[in-house]
Amino acid sequence: MILQDVLDFIDEMSCIILFNHIIVQAQCFLSEDKVGMTSPG
């Protein structure tokens, strides 16, 4: 029973970490896109 709780917790944490990673990647992509647009050349 406790093992199942741990597995559920790990599953939730991995989903949260993956979601945060996607957000960070999107922010980096958007910021790079803005820099590329505003910088001359």
Short mmCIF file of C-alpha atoms in Angstrom, two decimals:
data_model
loop_
_atom_site.label_atom_id
_atom_site.label_comp_id
_atom_site.label_asym_id
_atom_site.label_seq_id
_atom_site.Cartn_x
_atom_site.Cartn_y
_atom_site.Cartn_z
CA MET A 1 0.00 0.00 0.00
CA ILE A 2 2.77 2.42 0.96
CA LEU A 3 4.74 1.39 -2.13
CA GLN A 4 1.76 2.29 -4.31
CA ASP A 5 1.57 5.70 -2.63
CA VAL A 6 5.25 6.25 -3.36
CA LEU A 7 4.80 5.24 -6.99
CA ASP A 8 1.82 7.58 -7.34
CA PHE A 9 3.87 10.39 -5.78
CA ILE A 10 6.80 9.78 -8.16
CA ASP A 11 4.38 9.70 -11.10
CA GLU A 12 2.85 13.03 -10.07
CA MET A 13 6.27 14.60 -9.49
CA SER A 14 7.54 13.46 -12.89
CA CYS A 15 4.46 14.99 -14.52
CA ILE A 16 5.04 18.27 -12.67
CA ILE A 17 8.75 18.26 -13.56
CA LEU A 18 7.94 17.53 -17.21
CA PHE A 19 5.33 20.31 -17.26
CA ASN A 20 7.80 22.79 -15.71
CA HIS A 21 10.46 21.71 -18.22
CA ILE A 22 8.06 22.39 -21.11
CA ILE A 23 7.26 25.85 -19.68
CA VAL A 24 10.96 26.67 -19.25
CA GLN A 25 11.73 25.51 -22.79
CA ALA A 26 8.85 27.63 -24.13
CA GLN A 27 10.05 30.69 -22.21
CA CYS A 28 13.60 30.22 -23.52
CA PHE A 29 12.27 29.82 -27.06
CA LEU A 30 10.10 32.93 -26.79
CA SER A 31 12.88 35.03 -25.23
CA GLU A 32 15.34 33.93 -27.92
CA ASP A 33 12.72 34.74 -30.55
CA LYS A 34 12.27 38.26 -29.13
CA VAL A 35 16.03 38.83 -28.96
CA GLY A 36 16.41 37.69 -32.55
CA MET A 37 13.65 40.06 -33.67
CA THR A 38 14.87 43.14 -31.75
CA SER A 39 18.60 42.83 -32.43
CA PRO A 40 19.87 44.40 -35.65
CA GLY A 41 20.87 42.00 -38.39
#
